[in-house]
Short mmCIF file of C-alpha atoms and ligand atoms in Angstrom, two decimals:
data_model
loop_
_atom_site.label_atom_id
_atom_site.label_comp_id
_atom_site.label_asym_id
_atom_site.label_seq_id
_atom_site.Cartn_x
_atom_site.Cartn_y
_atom_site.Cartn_z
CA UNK A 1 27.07 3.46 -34.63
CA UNK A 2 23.65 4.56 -33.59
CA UNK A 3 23.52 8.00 -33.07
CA UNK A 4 20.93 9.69 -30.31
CA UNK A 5 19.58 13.47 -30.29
CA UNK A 6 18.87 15.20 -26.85
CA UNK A 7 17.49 18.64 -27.64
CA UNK A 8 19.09 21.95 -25.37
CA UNK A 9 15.42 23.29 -24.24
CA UNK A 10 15.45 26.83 -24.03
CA UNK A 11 12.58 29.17 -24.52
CA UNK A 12 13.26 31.91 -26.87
CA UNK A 13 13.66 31.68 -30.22
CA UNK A 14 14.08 28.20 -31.65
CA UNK A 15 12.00 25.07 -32.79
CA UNK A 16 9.30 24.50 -30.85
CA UNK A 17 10.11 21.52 -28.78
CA UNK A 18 6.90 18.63 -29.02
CA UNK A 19 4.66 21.95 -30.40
CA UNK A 20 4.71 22.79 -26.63
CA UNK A 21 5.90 25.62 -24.25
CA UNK A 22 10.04 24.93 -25.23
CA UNK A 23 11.52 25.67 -27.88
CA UNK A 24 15.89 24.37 -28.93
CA UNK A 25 18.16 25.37 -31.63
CA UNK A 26 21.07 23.24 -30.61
CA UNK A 27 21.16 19.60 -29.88
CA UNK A 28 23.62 16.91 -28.54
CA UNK A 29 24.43 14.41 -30.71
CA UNK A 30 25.19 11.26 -28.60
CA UNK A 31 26.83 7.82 -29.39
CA UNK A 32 28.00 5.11 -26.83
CA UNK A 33 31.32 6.67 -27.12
CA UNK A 34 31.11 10.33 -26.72
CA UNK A 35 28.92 13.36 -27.76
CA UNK A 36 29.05 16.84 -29.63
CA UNK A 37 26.62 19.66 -29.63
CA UNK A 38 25.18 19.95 -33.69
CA UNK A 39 22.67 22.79 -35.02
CA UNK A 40 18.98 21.85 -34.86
CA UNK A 41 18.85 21.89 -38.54
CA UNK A 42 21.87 19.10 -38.82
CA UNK A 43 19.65 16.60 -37.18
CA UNK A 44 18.12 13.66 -39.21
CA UNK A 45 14.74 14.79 -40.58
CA UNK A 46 12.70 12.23 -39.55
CA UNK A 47 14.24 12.31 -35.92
CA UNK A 48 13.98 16.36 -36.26
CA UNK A 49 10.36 15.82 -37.42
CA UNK A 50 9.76 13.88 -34.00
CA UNK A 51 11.30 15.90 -31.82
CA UNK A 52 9.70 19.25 -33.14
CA UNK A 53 5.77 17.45 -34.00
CA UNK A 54 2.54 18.36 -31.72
CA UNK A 55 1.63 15.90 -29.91
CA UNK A 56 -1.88 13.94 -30.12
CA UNK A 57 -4.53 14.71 -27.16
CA UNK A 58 -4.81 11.84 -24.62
CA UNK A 59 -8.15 11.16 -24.32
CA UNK A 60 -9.24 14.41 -25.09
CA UNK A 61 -6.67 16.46 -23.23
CA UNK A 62 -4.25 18.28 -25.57
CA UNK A 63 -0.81 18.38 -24.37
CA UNK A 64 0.07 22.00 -25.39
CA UNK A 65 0.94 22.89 -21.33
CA UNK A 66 1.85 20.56 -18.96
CA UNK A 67 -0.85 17.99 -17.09
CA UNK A 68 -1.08 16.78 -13.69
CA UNK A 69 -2.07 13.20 -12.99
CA UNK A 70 -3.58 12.40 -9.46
CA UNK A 71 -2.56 9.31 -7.60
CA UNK A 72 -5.48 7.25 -6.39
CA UNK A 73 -3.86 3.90 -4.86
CA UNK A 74 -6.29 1.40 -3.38
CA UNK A 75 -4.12 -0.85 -1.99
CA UNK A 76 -3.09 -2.14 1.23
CA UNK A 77 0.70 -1.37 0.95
CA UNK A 78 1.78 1.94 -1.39
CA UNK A 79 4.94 3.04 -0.47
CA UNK A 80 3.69 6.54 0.45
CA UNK A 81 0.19 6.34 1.27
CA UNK A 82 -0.97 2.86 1.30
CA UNK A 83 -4.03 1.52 3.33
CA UNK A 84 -5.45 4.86 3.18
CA UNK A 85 -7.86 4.22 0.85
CA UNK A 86 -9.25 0.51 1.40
CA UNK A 87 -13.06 1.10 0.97
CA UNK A 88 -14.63 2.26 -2.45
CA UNK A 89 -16.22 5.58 -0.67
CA UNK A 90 -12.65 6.52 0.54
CA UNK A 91 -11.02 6.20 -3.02
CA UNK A 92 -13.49 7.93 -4.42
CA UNK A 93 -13.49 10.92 -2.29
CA UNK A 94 -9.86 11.02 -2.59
CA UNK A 95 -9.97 11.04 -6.12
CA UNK A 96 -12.85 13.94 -6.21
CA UNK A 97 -10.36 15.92 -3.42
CA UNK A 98 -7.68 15.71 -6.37
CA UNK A 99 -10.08 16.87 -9.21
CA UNK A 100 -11.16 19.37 -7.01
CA UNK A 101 -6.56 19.95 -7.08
CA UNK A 102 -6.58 20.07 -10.24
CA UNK A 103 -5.79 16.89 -11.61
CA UNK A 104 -6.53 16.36 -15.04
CA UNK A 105 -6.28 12.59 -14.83
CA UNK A 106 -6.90 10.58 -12.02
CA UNK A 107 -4.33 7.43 -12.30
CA UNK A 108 -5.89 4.39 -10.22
CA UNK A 109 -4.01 1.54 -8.91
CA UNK A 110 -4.62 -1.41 -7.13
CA UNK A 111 -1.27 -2.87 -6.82
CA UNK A 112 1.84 -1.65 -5.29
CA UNK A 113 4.70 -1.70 -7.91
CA UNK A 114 7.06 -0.60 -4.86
CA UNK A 115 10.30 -2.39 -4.80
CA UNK A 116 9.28 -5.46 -2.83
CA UNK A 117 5.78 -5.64 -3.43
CA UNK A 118 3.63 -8.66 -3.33
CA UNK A 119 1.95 -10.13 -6.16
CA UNK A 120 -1.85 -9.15 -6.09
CA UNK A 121 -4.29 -11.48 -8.15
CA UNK A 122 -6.30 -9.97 -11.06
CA UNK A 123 -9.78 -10.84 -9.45
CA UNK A 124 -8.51 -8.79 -6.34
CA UNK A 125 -6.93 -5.85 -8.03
CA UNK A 126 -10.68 -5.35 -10.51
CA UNK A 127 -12.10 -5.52 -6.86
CA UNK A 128 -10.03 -3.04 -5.80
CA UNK A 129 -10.19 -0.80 -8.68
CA UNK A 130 -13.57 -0.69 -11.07
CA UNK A 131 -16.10 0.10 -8.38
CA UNK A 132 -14.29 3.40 -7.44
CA UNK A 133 -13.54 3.86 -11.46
CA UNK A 134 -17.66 3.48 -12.26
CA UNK A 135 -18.14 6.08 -9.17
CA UNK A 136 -15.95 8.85 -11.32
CA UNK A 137 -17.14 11.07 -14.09
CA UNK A 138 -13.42 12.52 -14.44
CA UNK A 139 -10.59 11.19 -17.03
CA UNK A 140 -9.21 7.96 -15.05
CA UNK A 141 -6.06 6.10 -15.92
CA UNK A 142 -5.61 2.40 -14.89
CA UNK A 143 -2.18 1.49 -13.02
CA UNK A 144 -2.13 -2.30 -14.29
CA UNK A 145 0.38 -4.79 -15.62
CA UNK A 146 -2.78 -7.18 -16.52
CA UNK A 147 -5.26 -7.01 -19.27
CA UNK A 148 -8.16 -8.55 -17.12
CA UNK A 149 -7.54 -5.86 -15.11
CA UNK A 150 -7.26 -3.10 -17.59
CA UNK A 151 -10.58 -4.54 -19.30
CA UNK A 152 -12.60 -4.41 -16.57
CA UNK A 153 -11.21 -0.39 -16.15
CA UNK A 154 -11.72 0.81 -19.83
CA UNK A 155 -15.81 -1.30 -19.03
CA UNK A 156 -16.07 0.81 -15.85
CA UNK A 157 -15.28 4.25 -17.89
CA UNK A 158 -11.65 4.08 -17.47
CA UNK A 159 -10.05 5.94 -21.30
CA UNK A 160 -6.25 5.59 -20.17
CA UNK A 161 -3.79 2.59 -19.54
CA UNK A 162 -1.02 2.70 -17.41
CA UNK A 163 1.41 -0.20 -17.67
CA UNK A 164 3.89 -0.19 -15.50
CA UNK A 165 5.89 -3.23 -17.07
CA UNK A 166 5.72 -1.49 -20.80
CA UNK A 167 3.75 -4.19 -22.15
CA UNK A 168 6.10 -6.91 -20.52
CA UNK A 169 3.71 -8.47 -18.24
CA UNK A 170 0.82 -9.85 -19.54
CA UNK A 171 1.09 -10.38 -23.78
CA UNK A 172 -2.72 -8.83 -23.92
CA UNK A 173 -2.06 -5.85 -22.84
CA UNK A 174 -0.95 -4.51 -26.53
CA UNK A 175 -3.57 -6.07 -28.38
CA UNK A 176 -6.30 -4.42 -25.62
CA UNK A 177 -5.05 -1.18 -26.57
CA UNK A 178 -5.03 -1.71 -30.22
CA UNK A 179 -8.69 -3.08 -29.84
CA UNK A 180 -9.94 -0.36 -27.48
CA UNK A 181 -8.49 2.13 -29.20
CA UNK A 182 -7.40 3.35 -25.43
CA UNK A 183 -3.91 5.77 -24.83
CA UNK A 184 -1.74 3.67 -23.32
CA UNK A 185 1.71 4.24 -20.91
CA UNK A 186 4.68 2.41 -21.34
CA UNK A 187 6.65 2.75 -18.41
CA UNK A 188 10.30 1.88 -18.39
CA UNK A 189 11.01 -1.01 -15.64
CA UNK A 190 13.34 -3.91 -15.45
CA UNK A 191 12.79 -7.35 -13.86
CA UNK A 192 9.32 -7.30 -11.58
CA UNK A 193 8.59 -5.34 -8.29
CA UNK A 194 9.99 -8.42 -6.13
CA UNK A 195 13.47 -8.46 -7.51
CA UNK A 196 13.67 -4.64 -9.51
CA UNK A 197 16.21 -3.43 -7.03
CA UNK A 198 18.74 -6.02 -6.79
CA UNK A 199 21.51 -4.51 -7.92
CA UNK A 200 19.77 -3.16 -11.47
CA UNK A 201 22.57 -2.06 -14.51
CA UNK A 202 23.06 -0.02 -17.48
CA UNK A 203 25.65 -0.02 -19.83
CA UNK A 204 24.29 3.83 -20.84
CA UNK A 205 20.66 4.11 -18.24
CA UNK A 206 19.82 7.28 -21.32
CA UNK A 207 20.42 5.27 -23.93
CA UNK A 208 19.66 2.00 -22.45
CA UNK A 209 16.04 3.09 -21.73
CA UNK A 210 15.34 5.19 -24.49
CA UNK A 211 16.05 1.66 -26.89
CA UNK A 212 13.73 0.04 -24.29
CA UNK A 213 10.66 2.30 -24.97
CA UNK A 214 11.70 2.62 -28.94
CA UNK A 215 11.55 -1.31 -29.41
CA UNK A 216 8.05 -1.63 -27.17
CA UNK A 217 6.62 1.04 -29.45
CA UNK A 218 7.85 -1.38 -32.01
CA UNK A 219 5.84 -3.96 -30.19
CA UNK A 220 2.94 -1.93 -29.47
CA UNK A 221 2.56 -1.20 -33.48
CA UNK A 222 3.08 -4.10 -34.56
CA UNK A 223 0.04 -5.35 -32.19
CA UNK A 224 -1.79 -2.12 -34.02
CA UNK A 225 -1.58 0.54 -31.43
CA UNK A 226 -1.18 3.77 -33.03
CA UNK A 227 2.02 5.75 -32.27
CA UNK A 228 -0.20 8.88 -31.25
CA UNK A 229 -1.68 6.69 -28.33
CA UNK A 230 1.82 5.59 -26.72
CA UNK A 231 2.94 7.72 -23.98
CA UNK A 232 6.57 6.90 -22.58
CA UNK A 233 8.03 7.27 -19.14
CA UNK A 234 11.47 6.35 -18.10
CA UNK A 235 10.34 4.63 -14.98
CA UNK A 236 11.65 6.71 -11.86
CA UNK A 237 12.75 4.19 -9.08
CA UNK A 238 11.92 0.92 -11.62
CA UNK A 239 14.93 -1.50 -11.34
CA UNK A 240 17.30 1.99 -11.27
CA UNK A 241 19.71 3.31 -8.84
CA UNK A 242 19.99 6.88 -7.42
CA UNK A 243 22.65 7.85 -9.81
CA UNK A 244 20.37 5.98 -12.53
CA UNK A 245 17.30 7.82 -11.73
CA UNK A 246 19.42 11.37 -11.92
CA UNK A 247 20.62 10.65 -15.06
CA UNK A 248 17.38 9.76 -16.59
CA UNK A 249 16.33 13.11 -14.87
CA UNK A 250 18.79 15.17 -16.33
CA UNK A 251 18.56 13.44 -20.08
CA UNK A 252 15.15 13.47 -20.11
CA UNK A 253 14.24 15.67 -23.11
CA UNK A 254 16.13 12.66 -25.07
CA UNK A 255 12.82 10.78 -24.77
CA UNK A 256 10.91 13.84 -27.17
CA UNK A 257 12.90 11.64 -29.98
CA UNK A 258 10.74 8.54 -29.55
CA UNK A 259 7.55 11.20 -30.95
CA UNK A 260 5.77 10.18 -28.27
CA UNK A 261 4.00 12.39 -24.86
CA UNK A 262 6.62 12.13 -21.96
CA UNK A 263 5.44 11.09 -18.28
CA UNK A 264 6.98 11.70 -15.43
CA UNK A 265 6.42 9.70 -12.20
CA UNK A 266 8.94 11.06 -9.59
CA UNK A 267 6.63 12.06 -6.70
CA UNK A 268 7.68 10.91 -2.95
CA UNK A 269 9.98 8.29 -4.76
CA UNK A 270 12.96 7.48 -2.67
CA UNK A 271 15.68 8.88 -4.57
CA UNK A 272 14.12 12.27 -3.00
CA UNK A 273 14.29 11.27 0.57
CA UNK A 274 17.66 9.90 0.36
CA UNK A 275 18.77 13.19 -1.37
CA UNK A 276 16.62 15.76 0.92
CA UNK A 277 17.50 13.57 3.97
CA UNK A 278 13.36 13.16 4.79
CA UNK A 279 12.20 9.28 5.52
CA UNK A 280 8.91 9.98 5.45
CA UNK A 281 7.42 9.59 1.77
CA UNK A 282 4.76 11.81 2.64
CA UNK A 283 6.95 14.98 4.14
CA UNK A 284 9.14 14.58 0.87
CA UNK A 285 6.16 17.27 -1.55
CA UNK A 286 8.68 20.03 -1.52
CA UNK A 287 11.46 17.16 -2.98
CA UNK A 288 9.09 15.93 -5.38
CA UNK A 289 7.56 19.56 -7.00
CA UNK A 290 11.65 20.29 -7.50
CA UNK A 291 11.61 17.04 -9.34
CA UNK A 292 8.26 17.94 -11.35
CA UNK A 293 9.82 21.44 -12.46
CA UNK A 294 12.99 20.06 -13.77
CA UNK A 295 10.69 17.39 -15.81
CA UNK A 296 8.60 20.05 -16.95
CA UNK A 297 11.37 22.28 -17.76
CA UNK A 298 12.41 19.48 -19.95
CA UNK A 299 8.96 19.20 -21.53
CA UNK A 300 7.37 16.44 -20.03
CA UNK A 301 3.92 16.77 -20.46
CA UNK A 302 2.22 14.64 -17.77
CA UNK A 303 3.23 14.60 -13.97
CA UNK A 304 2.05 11.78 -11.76
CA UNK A 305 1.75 13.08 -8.72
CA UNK A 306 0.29 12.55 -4.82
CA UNK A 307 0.34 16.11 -4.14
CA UNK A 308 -1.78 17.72 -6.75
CA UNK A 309 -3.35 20.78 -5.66
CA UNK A 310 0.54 21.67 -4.31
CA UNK A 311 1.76 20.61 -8.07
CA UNK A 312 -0.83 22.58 -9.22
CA UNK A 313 0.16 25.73 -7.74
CA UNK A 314 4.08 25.20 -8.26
CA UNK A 315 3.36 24.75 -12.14
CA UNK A 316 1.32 28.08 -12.35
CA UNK A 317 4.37 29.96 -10.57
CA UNK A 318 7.19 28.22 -13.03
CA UNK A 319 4.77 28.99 -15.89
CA UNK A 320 4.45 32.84 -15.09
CA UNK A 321 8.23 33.11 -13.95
CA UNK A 322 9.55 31.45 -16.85
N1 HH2 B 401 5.17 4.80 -10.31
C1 HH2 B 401 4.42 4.05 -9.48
C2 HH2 B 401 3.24 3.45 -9.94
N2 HH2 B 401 2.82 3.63 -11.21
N3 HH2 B 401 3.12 4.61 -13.34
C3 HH2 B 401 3.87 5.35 -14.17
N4 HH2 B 401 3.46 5.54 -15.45
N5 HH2 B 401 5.03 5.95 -13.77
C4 HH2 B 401 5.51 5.80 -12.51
O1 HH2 B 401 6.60 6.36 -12.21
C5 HH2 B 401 4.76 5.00 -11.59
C6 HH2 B 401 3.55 4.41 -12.04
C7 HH2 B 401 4.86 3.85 -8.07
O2 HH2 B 401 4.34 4.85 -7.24
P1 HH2 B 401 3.03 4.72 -6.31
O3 HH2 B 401 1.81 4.42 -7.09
O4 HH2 B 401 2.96 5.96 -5.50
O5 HH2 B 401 3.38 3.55 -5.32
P2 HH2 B 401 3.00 2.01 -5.27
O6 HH2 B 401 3.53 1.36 -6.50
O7 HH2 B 401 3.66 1.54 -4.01
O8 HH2 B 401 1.49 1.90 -5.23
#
C-alpha cells in the first residue's frame, strides 16, 4: 500500500523543511487506512531527500522566505473584485499599487475561474491580458488554462505560468513550458469552472490531490518540463467543499513531498466568509491573512493574494514573532 509522508513543521532543531524557514524531526506516515508518527530519519531517502531539498528560484526569486503574489484580474466578473479593472491603464496601475505592496509577482488573469464562470475566448482573454503585461517591468505570472493565451504573455514579458486546470485544459500548455523554459503552476482543480462545485468528492481530498499533482508532474516531464520549474497548489475552492478545503489546509506540508515550491491561493475565497460569517469577498482580508499564516506556517512559499500590502505586513509580524 502506498505510503505518504506529512512532515510535523516546527522550528527548532530539526531538518530543514524545503531549505526554508521550518525545520521537522518527526513525520506522519500515512496510508488509506490509518497513520503513525515515524522519526525523520525512518523516511524513504528519496522522499526524505524531497522533502528536506532547497528549492529552485522562480524566475529569479529564491524561495528561502515566503513570497507574495499580487492579484491583477482584468475581467468583467472575479468573484471579489471583478469589473474593477476593465481598461489597460486601470490594470496597470493596480498592478504598480501592489508592487508598490510588496508583491513579488504580479499574477494576471483574464478569466474568472469562479465556480460558475463563463467561458472566455482566447482572442478575448490576450486582449484582456498582454497589453497591461507589456506595460509592466515587474515579475508577472499569467492566470491561463490556454496556451494561445499563455504565448502571447511569456511574448509580452510575462516569465511565470499559472494554470489553473494543472495542464488539463489545453494539451499545449506542457509542451509551452518545456519550450519556453517558463516556471509553471499546476493548480489542483476538478471538472471546469461551470460544473467544479456540483457536489465534488474524495475518497482521501490529502491524498487524493497530492496523486493528482504527482502524476501531472509526471505529465509535465514527460513533455520536458524540468521538475525545478513545477510549482504545485492544492487548488483552494477548485471542485472542493468546505470540509475539503480545511483539510487540504491543515495537510498541507504533505505537498513538500512532491519536491516541488508550494502555492497557496486562499485569499477572499468563500470557505472564509462562510466560516467568519462576512458575504462580502472584499471585507473577508482579516479571514484570508489567518489563512496565509497557517500556509506559511506550513511552508508554503508563494501566497496569492488581493490584499498585498496587508499580507505584507502580517508576514513581517509572524516572521519576527515566530
Ligand atoms: N485561484 C483563482 C484564480 N487563479 N491560481 C492559483 N495558482 N491558485 C488559486 O488558488 C487560484 C488561481 C481564483 O481567484 P480569483 O482570481 O480571485 O478569482 P476569479 O477566478 O473569479 O478571477
Amino acid at each position: 500500500m502506498r505510503r505518504y509522508y506529512r512532515p510535523l513543521v516546527a522550528s527548532g532543531p530539526g531538518l530543514p523543511l524545503a531549505g526554508g524557514w521550518l525545520t521537522f524531526r518527526d513525520v506522519e506516515e500515512i496510508t488509506r487506512d490509518g497513520s503513525r508518527i515515524i522519526a525523520a530519519d525512518a523516511v524513504p531517502s528519496d522522499v526524505l531527500h524531497r522533502l528536506t531539498a532547497p528549492r529552485a528560484d522562480v524566475a529569479g526569486l529564491s524561495l528561502h522566505a515566503p513570497r507574495i503574489m499580487g492579484i491583477v484580474n482584468t475581467t468583467p466578473d472575479s468573484f471579489s473584485d471583478g469589473g474593477r479593472l476593465t481598461t489597460t491603464e486601470a490594470a496597470i496601475a493596480h498592478a504598480h499599487s501592489l508592487e508598490a505592496g510588496g508583491a513579488h509577482i504580479l499574477d494576471i488573469g483574464g478569466e474568472s475561474t469562479r465556480p460558475g464562470a463563463d467561458f472566455v475566448d482566447a482572442e478575448d482573454e490576450i486582449a484582456r491580458t498582454a497589453p497591461v503585461i507589456a506595460g509592466l517591468r515587474a515579475r508577472v505570472s499569467i492566470d491561463t488554462r490556454k496556451a494561445p493565451v499563455a504565448r502571447a504573455a511569456l511574448a509580452a514579458g510575462a516569465s511565470i505560468l499559472n494554470d489553473v486546470s494543472g495542464l488539463r485544459f489545453d494539451a499545449g500548455m506542457a509542451p509551452l513550458a518545456a519550450q519556453s523554459g517558463a516556471p509553471i503552476c499546476v493548480m489542483h482543480s476538478t471538472g471546469d469552472p461551470k460544473t467544479m462545485q456540483k457536489d465534488p468528492r474524495y475518497d482521501n481530498v490529502l491524498l487524493d490531490v497530492y496523486d493528482a499533482l504527482a502524476a501531472q508532474i509526471a505529465l509535465a516531464e514527460g513533455a520536458g518540463v524540468a521538475r525545478d520549474q513545477i510549482i504545485v497548489d492544492p487548488g483552494i475552492g477548485f471542485g472542493k467543499t468546505q470540509d475539503h478545503n480545511l483539510a487540504l489546509l491543515r495537510g498541507l506540508a504533505l505537498l513538500h513531498g512532491l519536491g516541488c515550491p508550494i502555492l497557496l491561493g486562499a485569499s477572499r475565497k468563500r470557505f472564509i466568509g462562510t466560516l467568519s460569517g462576512v458575504e462580502a469577498a472584499d471585507q473577508r482580508v482579516a479571514g484570508s491573512l489567518a489563512v496565509a499564516l497557517a500556509g506559511v506556517a506550513q511552508g508554503a512559499q508563494i501566497l496569492r493574494v488581493h490584499d498585498v500590502a496587508e499580507t505584507r505586513q502580517a508576514l513581517a509580524l509572524w516572521q519576527a514573532s515566530t
